[in-house]
mmCIF file of C-alpha atoms in Angstrom:
data_model
loop_
_atom_site.group_PDB
_atom_site.id
_atom_site.type_symbol
_atom_site.label_atom_id
_atom_site.label_comp_id
_atom_site.label_asym_id
_atom_site.label_seq_id
_atom_site.Cartn_x
_atom_site.Cartn_y
_atom_site.Cartn_z
ATOM 1 C CA MET A 1 64.742 102.485 135.697
ATOM 2 C CA GLU A 2 65.224 105.921 134.105
ATOM 3 C CA ARG A 3 68.475 107.544 135.111
ATOM 4 C CA LYS A 4 68.420 110.893 136.898
ATOM 5 C CA ILE A 5 70.336 113.557 134.992
ATOM 6 C CA GLY A 6 72.168 116.604 136.328
ATOM 7 C CA PHE A 7 72.867 119.713 134.282
ATOM 8 C CA ILE A 8 75.119 122.578 135.360
ATOM 9 C CA GLY A 9 75.403 125.718 133.215
ATOM 10 C CA LEU A 10 72.228 127.219 131.771
ATOM 11 C CA GLY A 11 73.546 129.811 129.353
ATOM 12 C CA VAL A 12 72.897 130.195 125.622
ATOM 13 C CA MET A 13 73.756 126.535 124.993
ATOM 14 C CA GLY A 14 72.944 124.820 128.281
ATOM 15 C CA ALA A 15 69.397 126.152 128.605
ATOM 16 C CA SER A 16 68.339 124.566 125.316
ATOM 17 C CA MET A 17 70.288 121.345 125.847
ATOM 18 C CA SER A 18 68.808 120.775 129.295
ATOM 19 C CA SER A 19 65.314 121.662 128.070
ATOM 20 C CA ARG A 20 65.580 118.942 125.436
ATOM 21 C CA LEU A 21 66.514 116.403 128.120
ATOM 22 C CA ILE A 22 63.370 117.298 130.079
ATOM 23 C CA ASP A 23 61.289 116.967 126.911
ATOM 24 C CA ALA A 24 62.820 113.517 126.400
ATOM 25 C CA GLY A 25 61.428 112.433 129.766
ATOM 26 C CA TYR A 26 64.493 112.598 131.994
ATOM 27 C CA THR A 27 64.303 113.763 135.604
ATOM 28 C CA LEU A 28 66.635 116.751 135.652
ATOM 29 C CA TYR A 29 68.565 118.308 138.558
ATOM 30 C CA ILE A 30 69.958 121.724 137.650
ATOM 31 C CA TYR A 31 72.333 124.382 138.944
ATOM 32 C CA ASN A 32 73.483 127.715 137.562
ATOM 33 C CA ARG A 33 75.447 130.530 139.151
ATOM 34 C CA THR A 34 72.582 132.931 138.317
ATOM 35 C CA LYS A 35 69.539 131.151 139.701
ATOM 36 C CA SER A 36 66.990 133.034 137.595
ATOM 37 C CA LYS A 37 68.323 131.340 134.450
ATOM 38 C CA GLY A 38 66.868 128.088 135.782
ATOM 39 C CA ASP A 39 63.346 129.427 136.354
ATOM 40 C CA ALA A 40 61.930 128.343 132.989
ATOM 41 C CA LEU A 41 63.363 124.839 133.438
ATOM 42 C CA VAL A 42 61.936 124.541 136.945
ATOM 43 C CA GLU A 43 58.547 125.446 135.467
ATOM 44 C CA LYS A 44 59.024 122.534 133.055
ATOM 45 C CA GLY A 45 59.713 120.174 135.949
ATOM 46 C CA ALA A 46 63.453 120.442 136.627
ATOM 47 C CA ILE A 47 64.613 120.245 140.247
ATOM 48 C CA TRP A 48 66.769 123.150 141.425
ATOM 49 C CA CYS A 49 69.913 122.423 143.473
ATOM 50 C CA ASP A 50 71.788 125.077 145.425
ATOM 51 C CA THR A 51 75.300 123.790 144.637
ATOM 52 C CA PRO A 52 77.109 121.668 142.033
ATOM 53 C CA ARG A 53 77.747 119.211 144.863
ATOM 54 C CA ALA A 54 74.006 118.745 145.359
ATOM 55 C CA VAL A 55 73.541 118.019 141.644
ATOM 56 C CA ALA A 56 76.311 115.408 141.777
ATOM 57 C CA GLU A 57 74.783 113.781 144.857
ATOM 58 C CA ASN A 58 71.321 113.476 143.293
ATOM 59 C CA ALA A 59 72.056 112.629 139.659
ATOM 60 C CA ASP A 60 73.409 109.441 138.101
ATOM 61 C CA ILE A 61 74.866 111.347 135.142
ATOM 62 C CA THR A 62 75.832 115.028 135.346
ATOM 63 C CA PHE A 63 76.572 117.300 132.392
ATOM 64 C CA THR A 64 78.412 120.610 132.681
ATOM 65 C CA ILE A 65 78.729 123.411 130.134
ATOM 66 C CA VAL A 66 80.079 126.618 131.638
ATOM 67 C CA GLY A 67 82.145 129.546 130.364
ATOM 68 C CA TYR A 68 85.870 129.385 131.062
ATOM 69 C CA PRO A 69 88.471 126.966 132.450
ATOM 70 C CA LYS A 70 88.274 128.804 135.801
ATOM 71 C CA ASP A 71 84.519 128.089 135.852
ATOM 72 C CA VAL A 72 85.149 124.406 135.153
ATOM 73 C CA GLU A 73 87.637 124.353 138.035
ATOM 74 C CA GLU A 74 85.125 125.988 140.374
ATOM 75 C CA VAL A 75 82.273 123.669 139.395
ATOM 76 C CA TYR A 76 84.321 120.485 139.770
ATOM 77 C CA LEU A 77 87.057 121.293 142.281
ATOM 78 C CA GLY A 78 85.430 123.946 144.498
ATOM 79 C CA ARG A 79 84.430 123.383 148.122
ATOM 80 C CA ASP A 80 80.826 122.620 147.135
ATOM 81 C CA GLY A 81 81.821 121.294 143.734
ATOM 82 C CA ILE A 82 81.039 118.126 141.868
ATOM 83 C CA ILE A 83 83.956 116.091 143.165
ATOM 84 C CA ALA A 84 82.800 116.710 146.741
ATOM 85 C CA GLY A 85 79.477 115.060 145.812
ATOM 86 C CA ALA A 86 80.805 112.338 143.520
ATOM 87 C CA SER A 87 80.566 108.682 144.413
ATOM 88 C CA SER A 88 81.191 105.278 142.882
ATOM 89 C CA GLY A 89 79.274 104.456 139.722
ATOM 90 C CA LYS A 90 78.372 108.012 138.778
ATOM 91 C CA ILE A 91 79.290 109.593 135.447
ATOM 92 C CA PHE A 92 80.282 113.213 134.804
ATOM 93 C CA CYS A 93 80.545 114.799 131.383
ATOM 94 C CA ASP A 94 82.110 118.197 130.752
ATOM 95 C CA MET A 95 80.723 119.754 127.559
ATOM 96 C CA THR A 96 82.513 123.062 128.084
ATOM 97 C CA THR A 97 85.253 123.879 125.608
ATOM 98 C CA THR A 98 88.224 123.967 127.945
ATOM 99 C CA LYS A 99 91.833 122.880 128.355
ATOM 100 C CA PRO A 100 92.354 119.160 127.628
ATOM 101 C CA SER A 101 94.757 118.964 130.568
ATOM 102 C CA LEU A 102 92.079 120.268 132.959
ATOM 103 C CA ASP A 103 89.523 117.604 132.023
ATOM 104 C CA ILE A 104 92.234 114.938 132.294
ATOM 105 C CA LEU A 105 93.052 116.168 135.826
ATOM 106 C CA ILE A 106 89.373 116.127 136.805
ATOM 107 C CA ALA A 107 88.999 112.607 135.399
ATOM 108 C CA GLU A 108 91.882 111.424 137.601
ATOM 109 C CA LYS A 109 90.291 112.915 140.719
ATOM 110 C CA LEU A 110 86.896 111.400 139.888
ATOM 111 C CA ARG A 111 88.441 107.965 139.364
ATOM 112 C CA GLU A 112 89.793 108.165 142.909
ATOM 113 C CA LYS A 113 86.143 108.248 144.027
ATOM 114 C CA GLY A 114 85.080 105.449 141.673
ATOM 115 C CA ALA A 115 83.335 107.805 139.236
ATOM 116 C CA GLU A 116 83.813 108.127 135.480
ATOM 117 C CA MET A 117 84.486 111.217 133.383
ATOM 118 C CA ALA A 118 83.973 112.233 129.764
ATOM 119 C CA ASP A 119 84.910 115.391 127.917
ATOM 120 C CA ALA A 120 82.381 116.157 125.178
ATOM 121 C CA PRO A 121 82.616 119.691 123.743
ATOM 122 C CA VAL A 122 80.057 120.606 121.114
ATOM 123 C CA SER A 123 79.751 122.568 117.896
ATOM 124 C CA GLY A 124 76.635 123.974 116.262
ATOM 125 C CA GLY A 125 75.867 127.100 118.260
ATOM 126 C CA ASP A 126 72.542 128.192 119.678
ATOM 127 C CA THR A 127 70.645 126.844 116.659
ATOM 128 C CA GLY A 128 72.127 123.378 117.077
ATOM 129 C CA ALA A 129 71.391 123.412 120.809
ATOM 130 C CA ARG A 130 67.737 124.324 120.236
ATOM 131 C CA ASN A 131 67.208 121.821 117.443
ATOM 132 C CA GLY A 132 69.195 118.942 118.923
ATOM 133 C CA THR A 133 71.606 118.896 115.982
ATOM 134 C CA LEU A 134 74.895 119.572 117.762
ATOM 135 C CA SER A 135 78.117 117.854 116.789
ATOM 136 C CA ILE A 136 79.477 116.204 119.934
ATOM 137 C CA MET A 137 83.149 115.185 120.218
ATOM 138 C CA VAL A 138 83.636 112.696 123.022
ATOM 139 C CA GLY A 139 86.656 111.545 125.008
ATOM 140 C CA CYS A 140 86.105 108.695 127.503
ATOM 141 C CA SER A 141 86.087 104.923 127.890
ATOM 142 C CA GLU A 142 83.918 102.758 125.618
ATOM 143 C CA SER A 143 81.604 101.830 128.496
ATOM 144 C CA THR A 144 81.132 105.451 129.567
ATOM 145 C CA PHE A 145 80.394 106.451 125.983
ATOM 146 C CA SER A 146 77.695 103.762 125.761
ATOM 147 C CA SER A 147 76.109 105.038 128.985
ATOM 148 C CA LEU A 148 76.079 108.639 127.751
ATOM 149 C CA LEU A 149 74.953 107.958 124.184
ATOM 150 C CA PRO A 150 71.167 108.079 124.805
ATOM 151 C CA CYS A 151 71.520 111.583 126.278
ATOM 152 C CA PHE A 152 73.878 112.673 123.518
ATOM 153 C CA GLU A 153 71.295 111.558 120.952
ATOM 154 C CA VAL A 154 68.773 113.959 122.507
ATOM 155 C CA MET A 155 71.201 116.868 122.166
ATOM 156 C CA GLY A 156 73.023 116.143 118.925
ATOM 157 C CA LYS A 157 73.183 114.340 115.592
ATOM 158 C CA ASN A 158 76.875 113.913 114.806
ATOM 159 C CA ILE A 159 78.254 112.103 117.855
ATOM 160 C CA THR A 160 81.776 110.719 117.658
ATOM 161 C CA HIS A 161 83.834 108.824 120.222
ATOM 162 C CA MET A 162 87.328 110.229 119.654
ATOM 163 C CA GLY A 163 89.286 108.264 122.259
ATOM 164 C CA SER A 164 90.267 108.707 125.898
ATOM 165 C CA VAL A 165 89.520 111.755 128.071
ATOM 166 C CA GLY A 166 91.053 114.859 126.483
ATOM 167 C CA SER A 167 90.454 113.671 122.920
ATOM 168 C CA GLY A 168 87.152 115.502 122.720
ATOM 169 C CA GLN A 169 88.781 118.813 123.657
ATOM 170 C CA HIS A 170 91.599 118.361 121.142
ATOM 171 C CA THR A 171 89.006 117.668 118.441
ATOM 172 C CA LYS A 172 87.118 120.827 119.418
ATOM 173 C CA MET A 173 90.337 122.830 119.128
ATOM 174 C CA SER A 174 90.672 121.547 115.552
ATOM 175 C CA ASN A 175 87.078 122.613 114.969
ATOM 176 C CA GLN A 176 87.714 126.109 116.320
ATOM 177 C CA ILE A 177 90.826 126.527 114.182
ATOM 178 C CA VAL A 178 88.723 125.844 111.072
ATOM 179 C CA ILE A 179 85.944 128.172 112.241
ATOM 180 C CA ALA A 180 88.413 131.008 112.896
ATOM 181 C CA GLY A 181 89.733 130.894 109.347
ATOM 182 C CA THR A 182 86.271 130.443 107.854
ATOM 183 C CA MET A 183 84.817 133.352 109.826
ATOM 184 C CA CYS A 184 87.607 135.575 108.517
ATOM 185 C CA GLY A 185 86.974 134.450 104.934
ATOM 186 C CA VAL A 186 83.214 134.948 105.102
ATOM 187 C CA SER A 187 83.585 138.374 106.746
ATOM 188 C CA GLU A 188 86.107 139.503 104.136
ATOM 189 C CA ALA A 189 83.812 138.267 101.349
ATOM 190 C CA LEU A 190 80.887 140.271 102.753
ATOM 191 C CA VAL A 191 82.935 143.456 103.085
ATOM 192 C CA TYR A 192 84.416 142.978 99.595
ATOM 193 C CA GLY A 193 81.007 142.277 98.068
ATOM 194 C CA ALA A 194 79.472 145.308 99.751
ATOM 195 C CA LYS A 195 82.293 147.577 98.553
ATOM 196 C CA ALA A 196 81.902 146.194 95.014
ATOM 197 C CA GLY A 197 78.207 147.053 95.077
ATOM 198 C CA LEU A 198 76.905 143.490 94.885
ATOM 199 C CA ASP A 199 73.482 142.355 96.046
ATOM 200 C CA LEU A 200 74.815 140.555 99.124
ATOM 201 C CA GLU A 201 71.871 138.207 99.524
ATOM 202 C CA LYS A 202 72.334 137.029 95.943
ATOM 203 C CA MET A 203 76.079 136.785 96.411
ATOM 204 C CA VAL A 204 75.777 134.651 99.545
ATOM 205 C CA ALA A 205 73.141 132.420 97.953
ATOM 206 C CA THR A 206 75.339 131.940 94.892
ATOM 207 C CA ILE A 207 78.702 131.177 96.479
ATOM 208 C CA SER A 208 77.171 128.986 99.196
ATOM 209 C CA LYS A 209 76.157 126.507 96.478
ATOM 210 C CA GLY A 210 79.733 126.029 95.286
ATOM 211 C CA ALA A 211 83.104 125.151 96.801
ATOM 212 C CA ALA A 212 82.783 128.025 99.309
ATOM 213 C CA GLY A 213 79.677 126.450 100.860
ATOM 214 C CA CYS A 214 79.905 126.129 104.662
ATOM 215 C CA TRP A 215 77.918 126.427 107.887
ATOM 216 C CA THR A 216 79.139 129.977 108.465
ATOM 217 C CA LEU A 217 77.795 131.179 105.121
ATOM 218 C CA ASP A 218 74.465 129.438 105.691
ATOM 219 C CA ASN A 219 73.914 130.527 109.289
ATOM 220 C CA LEU A 220 75.978 133.607 110.174
ATOM 221 C CA ALA A 221 76.199 135.551 106.918
ATOM 222 C CA PRO A 222 72.383 136.017 106.872
ATOM 223 C CA ARG A 223 72.560 137.387 110.420
ATOM 224 C CA VAL A 224 75.120 139.963 109.325
ATOM 225 C CA LEU A 225 72.886 141.013 106.420
ATOM 226 C CA ARG A 226 70.033 141.534 108.907
ATOM 227 C CA GLY A 227 72.303 143.536 111.212
ATOM 228 C CA ASP A 228 71.922 140.807 113.852
ATOM 229 C CA TYR A 229 75.106 140.530 115.911
ATOM 230 C CA GLU A 230 73.617 138.754 118.918
ATOM 231 C CA PRO A 231 75.293 135.501 119.933
ATOM 232 C CA GLY A 232 75.004 132.155 118.848
ATOM 233 C CA PHE A 233 78.519 132.088 120.182
ATOM 234 C CA MET A 234 80.060 135.023 122.026
ATOM 235 C CA VAL A 235 83.248 136.772 120.950
ATOM 236 C CA GLU A 236 84.781 136.512 124.424
ATOM 237 C CA HIS A 237 84.200 132.747 124.503
ATOM 238 C CA PHE A 238 85.743 132.364 121.048
ATOM 239 C CA ILE A 239 88.797 134.325 122.207
ATOM 240 C CA LYS A 240 89.091 131.862 125.078
ATOM 241 C CA ASP A 241 88.939 128.904 122.679
ATOM 242 C CA MET A 242 91.517 130.380 120.319
ATOM 243 C CA GLY A 243 93.791 131.030 123.283
ATOM 244 C CA ILE A 244 93.559 127.399 124.368
ATOM 245 C CA ALA A 245 94.293 126.208 120.816
ATOM 246 C CA LEU A 246 97.314 128.498 120.520
ATOM 247 C CA GLU A 247 98.579 127.385 123.943
ATOM 248 C CA GLU A 248 98.273 123.729 122.930
ATOM 249 C CA ALA A 249 99.930 124.479 119.577
ATOM 250 C CA GLU A 250 102.880 126.126 121.333
ATOM 251 C CA ARG A 251 103.186 123.109 123.617
ATOM 252 C CA MET A 252 103.357 120.899 120.496
ATOM 253 C CA GLU A 253 105.829 123.323 118.820
ATOM 254 C CA LEU A 254 103.366 124.251 116.074
ATOM 255 C CA SER A 255 102.919 127.627 114.388
ATOM 256 C CA LEU A 256 99.322 128.614 113.541
ATOM 257 C CA PRO A 257 99.671 132.127 112.068
ATOM 258 C CA SER A 258 96.132 132.408 110.675
ATOM 259 C CA LEU A 259 94.643 131.541 114.061
ATOM 260 C CA ALA A 260 96.919 134.043 115.815
ATOM 261 C CA LEU A 261 95.835 136.814 113.427
ATOM 262 C CA THR A 262 92.153 135.991 113.885
ATOM 263 C CA LYS A 263 92.530 136.121 117.639
ATOM 264 C CA GLN A 264 94.072 139.599 117.390
ATOM 265 C CA LEU A 265 91.117 140.818 115.311
ATOM 266 C CA TYR A 266 88.680 139.484 117.898
ATOM 267 C CA LEU A 267 90.664 141.060 120.725
ATOM 268 C CA ALA A 268 90.251 144.399 118.936
ATOM 269 C CA ILE A 269 86.492 143.792 118.796
ATOM 270 C CA LYS A 270 86.398 142.989 122.499
ATOM 271 C CA ALA A 271 88.377 146.155 123.259
ATOM 272 C CA GLU A 272 85.581 148.091 121.539
ATOM 273 C CA GLY A 273 83.108 146.677 124.074
ATOM 274 C CA GLN A 274 81.614 144.006 121.814
ATOM 275 C CA GLY A 275 82.870 140.926 123.630
ATOM 276 C CA LYS A 276 79.361 139.629 124.268
ATOM 277 C CA LYS A 277 78.282 139.918 120.636
ATOM 278 C CA GLY A 278 78.214 136.949 118.281
ATOM 279 C CA THR A 279 81.316 135.916 116.352
ATOM 280 C CA GLN A 280 79.768 137.316 113.150
ATOM 281 C CA VAL A 281 80.571 140.816 114.462
ATOM 282 C CA LEU A 282 84.058 140.244 113.008
ATOM 283 C CA VAL A 283 82.852 142.169 109.941
ATOM 284 C CA LYS A 284 82.916 145.305 112.099
ATOM 285 C CA ALA A 285 86.654 144.892 112.684
ATOM 286 C CA LEU A 286 87.206 144.657 108.934
ATOM 287 C CA GLU A 287 85.060 147.744 108.385
ATOM 288 C CA ALA A 288 87.234 149.568 110.913
ATOM 289 C CA LEU A 289 90.337 148.570 108.965
ATOM 290 C CA ALA A 290 88.681 149.954 105.837
ATOM 291 C CA GLY A 291 88.041 153.214 107.670
ATOM 292 C CA LYS A 292 84.300 153.357 106.961
ATOM 293 C CA GLU A 293 81.012 151.521 107.466
ATOM 294 C CA ILE A 294 80.401 149.229 104.490
ATOM 295 C CA LEU A 295 77.589 146.893 105.556
#
């Protein structure tokens, strides 16, 4: 018998991920704070629920991907939240990038009701969500991972079981630390190349074939050259992720100076009213430091 799937959070990532699950033949129960974001999915056959609790009551497996830790708390721990509708044998998987400690707490509360929990943050942006090529970093028991794997395979390509609950979030923090440094490097290269008078398309094509090659050069640098600063991944969400990573680093008595600097640059971008732009808008902060528009 085909399992019924719940999906909560229908933003840039969640809308595409849930659409792929419908296309794969799953019966999908959905909820989003802004109901209109679910209209297209309902037209495809998804079943709208008025609360996260209702999704949890109807679905065998429920996925969540929302914005901030406070949103995760509301969806799981609120009066009409998931835990209120959880029961024995059900599985819940948080794909939000959030605090490891929060998903561990939620897992403990779900176990009290006989339900299982996984944390499975993703990387790959809007393109990966649309194409089903996300990298998925999973923290849960072996049995829960096996139950979730068929759904993960609809949404992603690089799916790794990292360990117990919380391990997925820690892996995603490592991912975001790398992205922060890479985004700075790519942005600086574009501003430098523009100032030097290079053909930027040629420059990007050339260096992306060597040791500098990376996802950011392949996917975000071309957006900058087109003047496209719309999200794949929003600045304000990246600031949230960097904050979590720095908080965890402080707890572990680690210094991450490059990450701290990158966060400050992004905070400056947000202060200029560009918090909902894509992370590639970092080049604008570097232009501001140069005192003139370069790209």
